[in-house]
PDB file of C-alpha atoms in Angstrom:
ATOM      1  CA  UNK Z   1     117.823 122.055 231.240  1.00 81.00           C
ATOM      2  CA  UNK Z   2     114.053 121.698 231.473  1.00 93.00           C
ATOM      3  CA  UNK Z   3     111.665 124.649 231.480  1.00 98.00           C
ATOM      4  CA  UNK Z   4     108.844 123.497 233.761  1.00 98.00           C
ATOM      5  CA  UNK Z   5     105.361 124.930 234.311  1.00 98.00           C
ATOM      6  CA  UNK Z   6     103.674 123.783 237.533  1.00 98.00           C
ATOM      7  CA  UNK Z   7      99.908 124.263 237.669  1.00 98.00           C
ATOM      8  CA  UNK Z   8      98.300 124.267 241.106  1.00 96.00           C
ATOM      9  CA  UNK Z   9     101.670 125.338 242.474  1.00 96.00           C
ATOM     10  CA  UNK Z  10     100.230 126.761 245.701  1.00 93.00           C
ATOM     11  CA  UNK Z  11      98.451 123.527 246.678  1.00 91.00           C
ATOM     12  CA  UNK Z  12      99.602 120.797 249.058  1.00 87.00           C
ATOM     13  CA  UNK Z  13     101.913 119.047 246.576  1.00 92.00           C
ATOM     14  CA  UNK Z  14     102.767 122.037 244.417  1.00 94.00           C
ATOM     15  CA  UNK Z  15     103.976 124.313 247.187  1.00 92.00           C
ATOM     16  CA  UNK Z  16     106.728 121.870 248.162  1.00 93.00           C
ATOM     17  CA  UNK Z  17     107.415 120.433 244.719  1.00 94.00           C
ATOM     18  CA  UNK Z  18     107.956 123.867 243.162  1.00 96.00           C
ATOM     19  CA  UNK Z  19     110.620 124.828 245.705  1.00 95.00           C
ATOM     20  CA  UNK Z  20     112.308 121.440 245.296  1.00 93.00           C
ATOM     21  CA  UNK Z  21     112.298 121.720 241.512  1.00 95.00           C
ATOM     22  CA  UNK Z  22     113.810 125.201 241.711  1.00 96.00           C
ATOM     23  CA  UNK Z  23     116.731 123.807 243.703  1.00 94.00           C
ATOM     24  CA  UNK Z  24     117.279 121.155 241.024  1.00 92.00           C
ATOM     25  CA  UNK Z  25     116.530 123.030 237.808  1.00 94.00           C
ATOM     26  CA  UNK Z  26     117.074 126.661 238.848  1.00 95.00           C
ATOM     27  CA  UNK Z  27     114.622 129.344 239.980  1.00 95.00           C
ATOM     28  CA  UNK Z  28     114.175 130.798 236.492  1.00 95.00           C
ATOM     29  CA  UNK Z  29     113.423 127.411 234.925  1.00 97.00           C
ATOM     30  CA  UNK Z  30     110.406 126.533 237.087  1.00 97.00           C
ATOM     31  CA  UNK Z  31     107.312 128.653 236.473  1.00 98.00           C
ATOM     32  CA  UNK Z  32     104.793 128.412 239.306  1.00 98.00           C
ATOM     33  CA  UNK Z  33     101.150 129.067 238.522  1.00 97.00           C
ATOM     34  CA  UNK Z  34      97.839 129.212 240.340  1.00 97.00           C
ATOM     35  CA  UNK Z  35      94.385 130.559 239.562  1.00 95.00           C
ATOM     36  CA  UNK Z  36      94.839 133.144 242.321  1.00 93.00           C
ATOM     37  CA  UNK Z  37      97.371 134.508 244.789  1.00 92.00           C
ATOM     38  CA  UNK Z  38      97.276 132.915 248.258  1.00 88.00           C
ATOM     39  CA  UNK Z  39      98.512 134.406 251.503  1.00 85.00           C
ATOM     40  CA  UNK Z  40     101.347 132.495 253.133  1.00 86.00           C
ATOM     41  CA  UNK Z  41     103.032 131.588 249.847  1.00 89.00           C
ATOM     42  CA  UNK Z  42     105.065 134.754 249.387  1.00 92.00           C
ATOM     43  CA  UNK Z  43     108.406 132.930 249.487  1.00 92.00           C
ATOM     44  CA  UNK Z  44     107.383 130.613 246.643  1.00 94.00           C
ATOM     45  CA  UNK Z  45     105.864 133.374 244.530  1.00 94.00           C
ATOM     46  CA  UNK Z  46     108.914 135.614 244.969  1.00 93.00           C
ATOM     47  CA  UNK Z  47     111.624 132.953 244.567  1.00 94.00           C
ATOM     48  CA  UNK Z  48     111.008 132.589 240.837  1.00 95.00           C
ATOM     49  CA  UNK Z  49     108.484 133.262 238.092  1.00 96.00           C
ATOM     50  CA  UNK Z  50     104.827 133.191 239.162  1.00 97.00           C
ATOM     51  CA  UNK Z  51     101.887 133.420 236.753  1.00 97.00           C
ATOM     52  CA  UNK Z  52      98.123 133.461 237.227  1.00 97.00           C
ATOM     53  CA  UNK Z  53      96.737 130.514 235.246  1.00 97.00           C
ATOM     54  CA  UNK Z  54      93.211 129.137 235.376  1.00 97.00           C
ATOM     55  CA  UNK Z  55      93.530 125.687 233.811  1.00 98.00           C
ATOM     56  CA  UNK Z  56      89.951 125.811 232.509  1.00 98.00           C
ATOM     57  CA  UNK Z  57      91.175 128.565 230.162  1.00 98.00           C
ATOM     58  CA  UNK Z  58      93.338 126.932 227.475  1.00 98.00           C
ATOM     59  CA  UNK Z  59      94.432 130.321 226.153  1.00 98.00           C
ATOM     60  CA  UNK Z  60      95.992 131.259 229.495  1.00 97.00           C
ATOM     61  CA  UNK Z  61      97.951 127.989 229.582  1.00 98.00           C
ATOM     62  CA  UNK Z  62      99.170 128.416 226.008  1.00 98.00           C
ATOM     63  CA  UNK Z  63     100.259 132.021 226.577  1.00 98.00           C
ATOM     64  CA  UNK Z  64     102.398 131.097 229.590  1.00 98.00           C
ATOM     65  CA  UNK Z  65     103.913 128.061 227.829  1.00 98.00           C
ATOM     66  CA  UNK Z  66     104.906 130.177 224.831  1.00 98.00           C
ATOM     67  CA  UNK Z  67     106.078 133.147 226.900  1.00 98.00           C
ATOM     68  CA  UNK Z  68     108.491 131.060 228.966  1.00 98.00           C
ATOM     69  CA  UNK Z  69     109.353 128.426 226.312  1.00 98.00           C
ATOM     70  CA  UNK Z  70     108.042 125.649 228.581  1.00 98.00           C
ATOM     71  CA  UNK Z  71     108.865 122.062 227.585  1.00 98.00           C
ATOM     72  CA  UNK Z  72     107.455 120.221 230.630  1.00 98.00           C
ATOM     73  CA  UNK Z  73     104.081 120.722 232.348  1.00 98.00           C
ATOM     74  CA  UNK Z  74     103.518 119.280 235.820  1.00 98.00           C
ATOM     75  CA  UNK Z  75      99.756 119.510 236.111  1.00 98.00           C
ATOM     76  CA  UNK Z  76      98.611 119.490 239.749  1.00 97.00           C
ATOM     77  CA  UNK Z  77      95.565 121.781 239.667  1.00 97.00           C
ATOM     78  CA  UNK Z  78      92.547 119.730 240.798  1.00 96.00           C
ATOM     79  CA  UNK Z  79      89.477 119.591 243.022  1.00 94.00           C
ATOM     80  CA  UNK Z  80      90.023 116.834 245.630  1.00 90.00           C
ATOM     81  CA  UNK Z  81      87.722 114.022 246.759  1.00 88.00           C
ATOM     82  CA  UNK Z  82      85.690 115.476 249.644  1.00 86.00           C
ATOM     83  CA  UNK Z  83      85.256 118.882 247.988  1.00 90.00           C
ATOM     84  CA  UNK Z  84      84.467 117.133 244.715  1.00 93.00           C
ATOM     85  CA  UNK Z  85      81.450 115.421 246.275  1.00 93.00           C
ATOM     86  CA  UNK Z  86      80.147 118.798 247.417  1.00 95.00           C
ATOM     87  CA  UNK Z  87      80.831 120.420 244.031  1.00 96.00           C
ATOM     88  CA  UNK Z  88      80.783 117.657 241.390  1.00 97.00           C
ATOM     89  CA  UNK Z  89      80.234 120.015 238.450  1.00 98.00           C
ATOM     90  CA  UNK Z  90      83.221 122.113 239.461  1.00 97.00           C
ATOM     91  CA  UNK Z  91      85.304 118.970 239.998  1.00 97.00           C
ATOM     92  CA  UNK Z  92      84.529 117.784 236.467  1.00 98.00           C
ATOM     93  CA  UNK Z  93      85.265 121.185 234.975  1.00 98.00           C
ATOM     94  CA  UNK Z  94      88.612 121.675 236.714  1.00 97.00           C
ATOM     95  CA  UNK Z  95      89.821 118.078 236.701  1.00 98.00           C
ATOM     96  CA  UNK Z  96      88.752 117.031 233.203  1.00 98.00           C
ATOM     97  CA  UNK Z  97      88.567 120.209 231.144  1.00 98.00           C
ATOM     98  CA  UNK Z  98      91.717 121.468 232.848  1.00 98.00           C
ATOM     99  CA  UNK Z  99      93.621 118.288 231.953  1.00 98.00           C
ATOM    100  CA  UNK Z 100      92.271 118.308 228.398  1.00 98.00           C
ATOM    101  CA  UNK Z 101      93.463 121.899 227.969  1.00 98.00           C
ATOM    102  CA  UNK Z 102      96.920 121.034 229.307  1.00 98.00           C
ATOM    103  CA  UNK Z 103      97.214 118.028 226.984  1.00 98.00           C
ATOM    104  CA  UNK Z 104      96.089 120.058 223.967  1.00 98.00           C
ATOM    105  CA  UNK Z 105      98.650 122.777 224.690  1.00 98.00           C
ATOM    106  CA  UNK Z 106     101.296 120.086 225.199  1.00 98.00           C
ATOM    107  CA  UNK Z 107     100.385 118.522 221.843  1.00 98.00           C
ATOM    108  CA  UNK Z 108     100.571 121.860 220.053  1.00 98.00           C
ATOM    109  CA  UNK Z 109     103.765 123.085 221.734  1.00 98.00           C
ATOM    110  CA  UNK Z 110     105.689 119.806 222.057  1.00 98.00           C
ATOM    111  CA  UNK Z 111     105.641 119.588 225.872  1.00 98.00           C
ATOM    112  CA  UNK Z 112     105.829 116.530 228.084  1.00 98.00           C
ATOM    113  CA  UNK Z 113     103.190 116.213 230.826  1.00 98.00           C
ATOM    114  CA  UNK Z 114     103.229 114.774 234.326  1.00 98.00           C
ATOM    115  CA  UNK Z 115      99.872 114.611 236.116  1.00 97.00           C
ATOM    116  CA  UNK Z 116      99.047 112.550 239.203  1.00 96.00           C
ATOM    117  CA  UNK Z 117      96.206 110.095 239.494  1.00 97.00           C
ATOM    118  CA  UNK Z 118      95.075 108.723 242.866  1.00 95.00           C
ATOM    119  CA  UNK Z 119      93.937 105.669 244.812  1.00 93.00           C
ATOM    120  CA  UNK Z 120      90.516 107.295 244.344  1.00 93.00           C
ATOM    121  CA  UNK Z 121      90.613 105.825 240.824  1.00 96.00           C
ATOM    122  CA  UNK Z 122      89.649 102.510 242.436  1.00 96.00           C
ATOM    123  CA  UNK Z 123      86.227 101.585 243.854  1.00 93.00           C
ATOM    124  CA  UNK Z 124      84.252  99.009 245.819  1.00 93.00           C
ATOM    125  CA  UNK Z 125      84.752  96.280 243.214  1.00 95.00           C
ATOM    126  CA  UNK Z 126      88.560  96.654 243.174  1.00 96.00           C
ATOM    127  CA  UNK Z 127      90.568  94.086 245.197  1.00 95.00           C
ATOM    128  CA  UNK Z 128      91.183  95.787 248.554  1.00 93.00           C
ATOM    129  CA  UNK Z 129      94.506  94.290 249.604  1.00 93.00           C
ATOM    130  CA  UNK Z 130      97.685  94.537 247.541  1.00 94.00           C
ATOM    131  CA  UNK Z 131      95.618  96.139 244.773  1.00 95.00           C
ATOM    132  CA  UNK Z 132      97.173  95.181 241.412  1.00 97.00           C
ATOM    133  CA  UNK Z 133      98.621  97.700 238.979  1.00 97.00           C
ATOM    134  CA  UNK Z 134      96.107  96.604 236.335  1.00 97.00           C
ATOM    135  CA  UNK Z 135      92.685  95.856 237.798  1.00 97.00           C
ATOM    136  CA  UNK Z 136      89.035  96.874 237.683  1.00 97.00           C
ATOM    137  CA  UNK Z 137      88.448 100.585 238.264  1.00 97.00           C
ATOM    138  CA  UNK Z 138      84.870 101.586 239.057  1.00 96.00           C
ATOM    139  CA  UNK Z 139      85.080 104.566 241.452  1.00 96.00           C
ATOM    140  CA  UNK Z 140      81.932 106.044 242.994  1.00 93.00           C
ATOM    141  CA  UNK Z 141      83.124 109.631 243.489  1.00 94.00           C
ATOM    142  CA  UNK Z 142      83.380 112.425 240.942  1.00 96.00           C
ATOM    143  CA  UNK Z 143      87.057 112.841 241.877  1.00 96.00           C
ATOM    144  CA  UNK Z 144      87.652 109.149 241.201  1.00 96.00           C
ATOM    145  CA  UNK Z 145      85.765 109.282 237.906  1.00 98.00           C
ATOM    146  CA  UNK Z 146      87.928 112.186 236.736  1.00 98.00           C
ATOM    147  CA  UNK Z 147      91.088 110.352 237.754  1.00 98.00           C
ATOM    148  CA  UNK Z 148      90.212 107.201 235.781  1.00 98.00           C
ATOM    149  CA  UNK Z 149      89.210 109.304 232.776  1.00 98.00           C
ATOM    150  CA  UNK Z 150      92.418 111.316 233.171  1.00 98.00           C
ATOM    151  CA  UNK Z 151      94.554 108.163 233.143  1.00 98.00           C
ATOM    152  CA  UNK Z 152      92.886 107.038 229.921  1.00 98.00           C
ATOM    153  CA  UNK Z 153      93.099 110.485 228.335  1.00 98.00           C
ATOM    154  CA  UNK Z 154      96.833 110.717 229.050  1.00 98.00           C
ATOM    155  CA  UNK Z 155      97.341 107.245 227.572  1.00 97.00           C
ATOM    156  CA  UNK Z 156      95.386 108.355 224.496  1.00 98.00           C
ATOM    157  CA  UNK Z 157      97.529 111.461 223.987  1.00 98.00           C
ATOM    158  CA  UNK Z 158     100.691 109.356 224.246  1.00 98.00           C
ATOM    159  CA  UNK Z 159      99.544 106.718 221.748  1.00 97.00           C
ATOM    160  CA  UNK Z 160      97.684 109.057 219.368  1.00 98.00           C
ATOM    161  CA  UNK Z 161      99.849 112.193 219.431  1.00 98.00           C
ATOM    162  CA  UNK Z 162     103.142 110.983 220.987  1.00 98.00           C
ATOM    163  CA  UNK Z 163     102.823 113.409 223.902  1.00 98.00           C
ATOM    164  CA  UNK Z 164     105.218 112.144 226.609  1.00 98.00           C
ATOM    165  CA  UNK Z 165     102.674 111.696 229.413  1.00 98.00           C
ATOM    166  CA  UNK Z 166     103.563 110.235 232.817  1.00 98.00           C
ATOM    167  CA  UNK Z 167     101.868 109.868 236.189  1.00 98.00           C
ATOM    168  CA  UNK Z 168     101.448 107.985 239.445  1.00 98.00           C
ATOM    169  CA  UNK Z 169      98.465 106.996 241.582  1.00 97.00           C
ATOM    170  CA  UNK Z 170      99.166 108.806 244.813  1.00 94.00           C
ATOM    171  CA  UNK Z 171      97.836 107.561 248.133  1.00 91.00           C
ATOM    172  CA  UNK Z 172      97.031 110.034 250.916  1.00 89.00           C
ATOM    173  CA  UNK Z 173      99.868 112.539 251.264  1.00 91.00           C
ATOM    174  CA  UNK Z 174     101.139 113.823 254.606  1.00 93.00           C
ATOM    175  CA  UNK Z 175     103.094 117.068 254.934  1.00 92.00           C
ATOM    176  CA  UNK Z 176     104.109 119.603 257.575  1.00 92.00           C
ATOM    177  CA  UNK Z 177     104.495 122.424 255.045  1.00 87.00           C
ATOM    178  CA  UNK Z 178     101.034 122.985 253.595  1.00 80.00           C
ATOM    179  CA  UNK Z 179      97.650 121.885 254.929  1.00 80.00           C
ATOM    180  CA  UNK Z 180      95.667 119.591 252.616  1.00 78.00           C
ATOM    181  CA  UNK Z 181      92.748 120.950 250.647  1.00 76.00           C
ATOM    182  CA  UNK Z 182      89.664 118.827 251.181  1.00 77.00           C
ATOM    183  CA  UNK Z 183      90.663 115.194 250.724  1.00 81.00           C
ATOM    184  CA  UNK Z 184      89.497 112.071 252.517  1.00 86.00           C
ATOM    185  CA  UNK Z 185      92.944 111.365 253.995  1.00 88.00           C
ATOM    186  CA  UNK Z 186      93.318 114.850 255.519  1.00 90.00           C
ATOM    187  CA  UNK Z 187      92.902 113.456 259.052  1.00 94.00           C
ATOM    188  CA  UNK Z 188      96.408 111.999 258.843  1.00 95.00           C
ATOM    189  CA  UNK Z 189      97.824 115.540 258.628  1.00 94.00           C
ATOM    190  CA  UNK Z 190      95.525 117.242 261.141  1.00 95.00           C
ATOM    191  CA  UNK Z 191      96.220 114.584 263.781  1.00 97.00           C
ATOM    192  CA  UNK Z 192      99.857 115.717 264.110  1.00 97.00           C
ATOM    193  CA  UNK Z 193      98.904 119.370 264.576  1.00 96.00           C
ATOM    194  CA  UNK Z 194      96.361 118.483 267.255  1.00 97.00           C
ATOM    195  CA  UNK Z 195      98.751 116.073 268.982  1.00 97.00           C
ATOM    196  CA  UNK Z 196     101.221 118.902 269.499  1.00 97.00           C
ATOM    197  CA  UNK Z 197      98.716 121.660 270.281  1.00 96.00           C
ATOM    198  CA  UNK Z 198      96.043 119.840 272.329  1.00 97.00           C
ATOM    199  CA  UNK Z 199      97.356 116.295 272.978  1.00 98.00           C
ATOM    200  CA  UNK Z 200      94.127 114.887 271.515  1.00 97.00           C
ATOM    201  CA  UNK Z 201      92.403 114.475 268.161  1.00 97.00           C
ATOM    202  CA  UNK Z 202      88.902 113.552 267.009  1.00 97.00           C
ATOM    203  CA  UNK Z 203      89.094 111.519 263.802  1.00 97.00           C
ATOM    204  CA  UNK Z 204      86.428 111.852 261.112  1.00 95.00           C
ATOM    205  CA  UNK Z 205      87.568 108.459 259.776  1.00 96.00           C
ATOM    206  CA  UNK Z 206      86.435 105.368 261.709  1.00 97.00           C
ATOM    207  CA  UNK Z 207      88.595 103.025 263.730  1.00 97.00           C
ATOM    208  CA  UNK Z 208      89.938 100.132 261.667  1.00 96.00           C
ATOM    209  CA  UNK Z 209      89.872 102.003 258.331  1.00 96.00           C
ATOM    210  CA  UNK Z 210      93.095 101.215 256.523  1.00 93.00           C
ATOM    211  CA  UNK Z 211      94.286 103.574 253.802  1.00 92.00           C
ATOM    212  CA  UNK Z 212      97.500 103.877 251.852  1.00 92.00           C
ATOM    213  CA  UNK Z 213      99.609 106.903 252.803  1.00 93.00           C
ATOM    214  CA  UNK Z 214     102.898 108.542 251.879  1.00 95.00           C
ATOM    215  CA  UNK Z 215     105.119 111.203 253.404  1.00 96.00           C
ATOM    216  CA  UNK Z 216     105.581 114.195 251.133  1.00 94.00           C
ATOM    217  CA  UNK Z 217     109.383 113.833 250.659  1.00 95.00           C
ATOM    218  CA  UNK Z 218     108.743 110.404 249.104  1.00 96.00           C
ATOM    219  CA  UNK Z 219     105.960 111.818 246.908  1.00 95.00           C
ATOM    220  CA  UNK Z 220     108.259 114.537 245.589  1.00 94.00           C
ATOM    221  CA  UNK Z 221     110.965 111.960 244.937  1.00 96.00           C
ATOM    222  CA  UNK Z 222     108.447 109.864 242.981  1.00 96.00           C
ATOM    223  CA  UNK Z 223     107.608 112.800 240.710  1.00 96.00           C
ATOM    224  CA  UNK Z 224     111.191 113.826 239.965  1.00 95.00           C
ATOM    225  CA  UNK Z 225     112.388 110.238 239.490  1.00 97.00           C
ATOM    226  CA  UNK Z 226     109.583 109.364 237.063  1.00 97.00           C
ATOM    227  CA  UNK Z 227     110.063 112.679 235.260  1.00 95.00           C
ATOM    228  CA  UNK Z 228     113.664 111.742 234.442  1.00 95.00           C
ATOM    229  CA  UNK Z 229     113.101 108.002 233.895  1.00 97.00           C
ATOM    230  CA  UNK Z 230     114.072 106.316 230.627  1.00 96.00           C
ATOM    231  CA  UNK Z 231     110.949 106.509 228.451  1.00 94.00           C
ATOM    232  CA  UNK Z 232     111.743 103.232 226.709  1.00 94.00           C
ATOM    233  CA  UNK Z 233     111.395 101.318 230.005  1.00 95.00           C
ATOM    234  CA  UNK Z 234     107.954 102.676 230.894  1.00 96.00           C
ATOM    235  CA  UNK Z 235     105.124 100.242 230.244  1.00 94.00           C
ATOM    236  CA  UNK Z 236     102.537 101.834 232.562  1.00 93.00           C
ATOM    237  CA  UNK Z 237     103.105 105.477 231.732  1.00 91.00           C
ATOM    238  CA  UNK Z 238     100.245 107.291 233.413  1.00 91.00           C
ATOM    239  CA  UNK Z 239      99.060 105.415 236.423  1.00 94.00           C
ATOM    240  CA  UNK Z 240     101.841 103.765 238.404  1.00 98.00           C
ATOM    241  CA  UNK Z 241     100.734 102.474 241.795  1.00 97.00           C
ATOM    242  CA  UNK Z 242     103.071 103.977 244.396  1.00 97.00           C
ATOM    243  CA  UNK Z 243     102.859 103.423 248.127  1.00 95.00           C
ATOM    244  CA  UNK Z 244     104.942 103.730 251.256  1.00 96.00           C
ATOM    245  CA  UNK Z 245     102.718 102.642 254.170  1.00 95.00           C
ATOM    246  CA  UNK Z 246      99.165 101.624 255.024  1.00 94.00           C
ATOM    247  CA  UNK Z 247      97.591 102.284 258.420  1.00 96.00           C
ATOM    248  CA  UNK Z 248      94.398 102.787 260.437  1.00 96.00           C
ATOM    249  CA  UNK Z 249      93.736 105.881 262.591  1.00 97.00           C
ATOM    250  CA  UNK Z 250      94.622 103.945 265.753  1.00 97.00           C
ATOM    251  CA  UNK Z 251      97.982 102.941 264.260  1.00 98.00           C
ATOM    252  CA  UNK Z 252      99.022 106.525 263.536  1.00 97.00           C
ATOM    253  CA  UNK Z 253      97.813 107.394 267.062  1.00 98.00           C
ATOM    254  CA  UNK Z 254     100.000 104.621 268.501  1.00 98.00           C
ATOM    255  CA  UNK Z 255     102.980 105.960 266.563  1.00 98.00           C
ATOM    256  CA  UNK Z 256     102.357 109.443 267.994  1.00 98.00           C
ATOM    257  CA  UNK Z 257     101.905 108.062 271.541  1.00 98.00           C
ATOM    258  CA  UNK Z 258     105.409 106.613 271.423  1.00 97.00           C
ATOM    259  CA  UNK Z 259     106.648 110.218 271.351  1.00 98.00           C
ATOM    260  CA  UNK Z 260     103.727 111.976 273.091  1.00 98.00           C
ATOM    261  CA  UNK Z 261     102.511 109.403 275.663  1.00 98.00           C
ATOM    262  CA  UNK Z 262      99.555 111.519 276.830  1.00 98.00           C
ATOM    263  CA  UNK Z 263      98.045 111.767 273.337  1.00 98.00           C
ATOM    264  CA  UNK Z 264      94.434 110.584 273.051  1.00 98.00           C
ATOM    265  CA  UNK Z 265      92.369 109.704 269.990  1.00 98.00           C
ATOM    266  CA  UNK Z 266      88.589 109.587 269.725  1.00 97.00           C
ATOM    267  CA  UNK Z 267      86.140 109.462 266.828  1.00 97.00           C
ATOM    268  CA  UNK Z 268      83.313 111.488 265.299  1.00 97.00           C
ATOM    269  CA  UNK Z 269      82.879 109.822 261.925  1.00 97.00           C
ATOM    270  CA  UNK Z 270      81.913 111.898 258.896  1.00 94.00           C
ATOM    271  CA  UNK Z 271      79.634 109.567 256.870  1.00 95.00           C
ATOM    272  CA  UNK Z 272      80.486 111.212 253.543  1.00 91.00           C
ATOM    273  CA  UNK Z 273      84.259 110.911 253.906  1.00 91.00           C
ATOM    274  CA  UNK Z 274      83.963 107.482 255.532  1.00 95.00           C
ATOM    275  CA  UNK Z 275      82.009 106.192 252.550  1.00 92.00           C
ATOM    276  CA  UNK Z 276      84.770 107.424 250.251  1.00 91.00           C
ATOM    277  CA  UNK Z 277      87.463 105.814 252.421  1.00 92.00           C
ATOM    278  CA  UNK Z 278      85.584 102.509 252.484  1.00 92.00           C
ATOM    279  CA  UNK Z 279      85.585 102.395 248.685  1.00 90.00           C
ATOM    280  CA  UNK Z 280      89.361 102.751 248.436  1.00 91.00           C
ATOM    281  CA  UNK Z 281      92.051 100.040 248.662  1.00 91.00           C
ATOM    282  CA  UNK Z 282      93.700  99.062 251.935  1.00 90.00           C
ATOM    283  CA  UNK Z 283      97.087  98.683 250.243  1.00 90.00           C
ATOM    284  CA  UNK Z 284      98.592  98.881 246.770  1.00 93.00           C
ATOM    285  CA  UNK Z 285     100.985  96.653 244.820  1.00 95.00           C
ATOM    286  CA  UNK Z 286     103.697  99.008 243.506  1.00 96.00           C
ATOM    287  CA  UNK Z 287     105.851  96.363 241.793  1.00 97.00           C
ATOM    288  CA  UNK Z 288     105.529  97.999 238.364  1.00 98.00           C
ATOM    289  CA  UNK Z 289     106.896 101.327 239.629  1.00 98.00           C
ATOM    290  CA  UNK Z 290     109.784  99.570 241.374  1.00 98.00           C
ATOM    291  CA  UNK Z 291     110.683  97.553 238.280  1.00 97.00           C
ATOM    292  CA  UNK Z 292     110.139 100.183 235.564  1.00 98.00           C
ATOM    293  CA  UNK Z 293     111.745 103.257 237.155  1.00 98.00           C
ATOM    294  CA  UNK Z 294     113.262 102.261 240.479  1.00 97.00           C
ATOM    295  CA  UNK Z 295     110.610 103.490 242.926  1.00 98.00           C
ATOM    296  CA  UNK Z 296     111.773 102.996 246.520  1.00 97.00           C
ATOM    297  CA  UNK Z 297     110.206 105.037 249.383  1.00 97.00           C
ATOM    298  CA  UNK Z 298     112.349 106.028 252.354  1.00 97.00           C
ATOM    299  CA  UNK Z 299     109.773 106.683 255.105  1.00 98.00           C
ATOM    300  CA  UNK Z 300     107.672 104.231 257.099  1.00 97.00           C
ATOM    301  CA  UNK Z 301     105.065 105.309 259.690  1.00 97.00           C
ATOM    302  CA  UNK Z 302     107.378 105.768 262.669  1.00 98.00           C
ATOM    303  CA  UNK Z 303     110.059 107.577 260.648  1.00 98.00           C
ATOM    304  CA  UNK Z 304     107.404 109.911 259.264  1.00 97.00           C
ATOM    305  CA  UNK Z 305     105.891 110.553 262.705  1.00 98.00           C
ATOM    306  CA  UNK Z 306     109.274 111.460 264.180  1.00 98.00           C
ATOM    307  CA  UNK Z 307     110.057 113.882 261.356  1.00 97.00           C
ATOM    308  CA  UNK Z 308     106.547 115.395 261.254  1.00 97.00           C
ATOM    309  CA  UNK Z 309     106.535 116.155 264.977  1.00 97.00           C
ATOM    310  CA  UNK Z 310     110.043 117.603 264.903  1.00 97.00           C
ATOM    311  CA  UNK Z 311     109.282 119.860 261.926  1.00 96.00           C
ATOM    312  CA  UNK Z 312     105.867 120.939 263.234  1.00 96.00           C
ATOM    313  CA  UNK Z 313     107.292 121.892 266.633  1.00 96.00           C
ATOM    314  CA  UNK Z 314     109.560 124.354 264.835  1.00 96.00           C
ATOM    315  CA  UNK Z 315     106.778 125.570 262.541  1.00 93.00           C
ATOM    316  CA  UNK Z 316     104.326 126.108 265.394  1.00 93.00           C
ATOM    317  CA  UNK Z 317     106.942 127.592 267.719  1.00 93.00           C
ATOM    318  CA  UNK Z 318     106.423 124.950 270.395  1.00 89.00           C
TER     319      UNK Z 318
END
């Protein structure tokens, strides 16, 4: 049975992944960590072990790994794209020094590491449609720069030190559980809340802007499936393209309107986030993930919309 440390466990991915992992591996075998306590996460923090860990402090990571005899680190702590452009120095510190610290502890203690990359690892010069697994990566955001460097660093630690590193390039992630934390694709979460509460939404992303997206249950399945995949079959260890759907703001609005006919969408474009979105792919080629470890998403846009609205109605008491 694995002993897993999750960094960034109170974030958008971590808050759901941690609870899912505890169902699979047992509450005592999944150690949640965050740099601080957050209100609204009491269930997660009380359902198993919770530790305060700032990933920029290698000593803190090492102490928790040794204390709980951790053999697997799922490293999610990161500054996201929109926030990263406002605070590039902090984004570099958390995203790069944090990952380096995790990899060093993993090397010293014999841990395997899963850490996600992102579609932000691509840039304007990357092919936009059906973006290949192996292609040019020249991002123009600090977040993207750290993701490309992180992919290479994880590859280095596998080849140089035999650390079992694995990862995927996530698209925008959509969840009813936890609000996103400052990414460019956040509109695709907020739109569902506003559809239920106000029957209208003002998008900060322009009409016609396609971006790859994924519903959180598929993202969690991707992590757990890759975590348990046969190492000998993995060619692209640290940066598998994974995708489930690609849509424009008006397409998600149309999906919502099928269930809430009075819903209306308008636009007030945020130039900073729009520039980031314009530099990203429209759609990804995830053939390598399908062939090497059996990736197969379950949700398309309409299936996700139906489930999101049903779950949010309960959450919001509507």
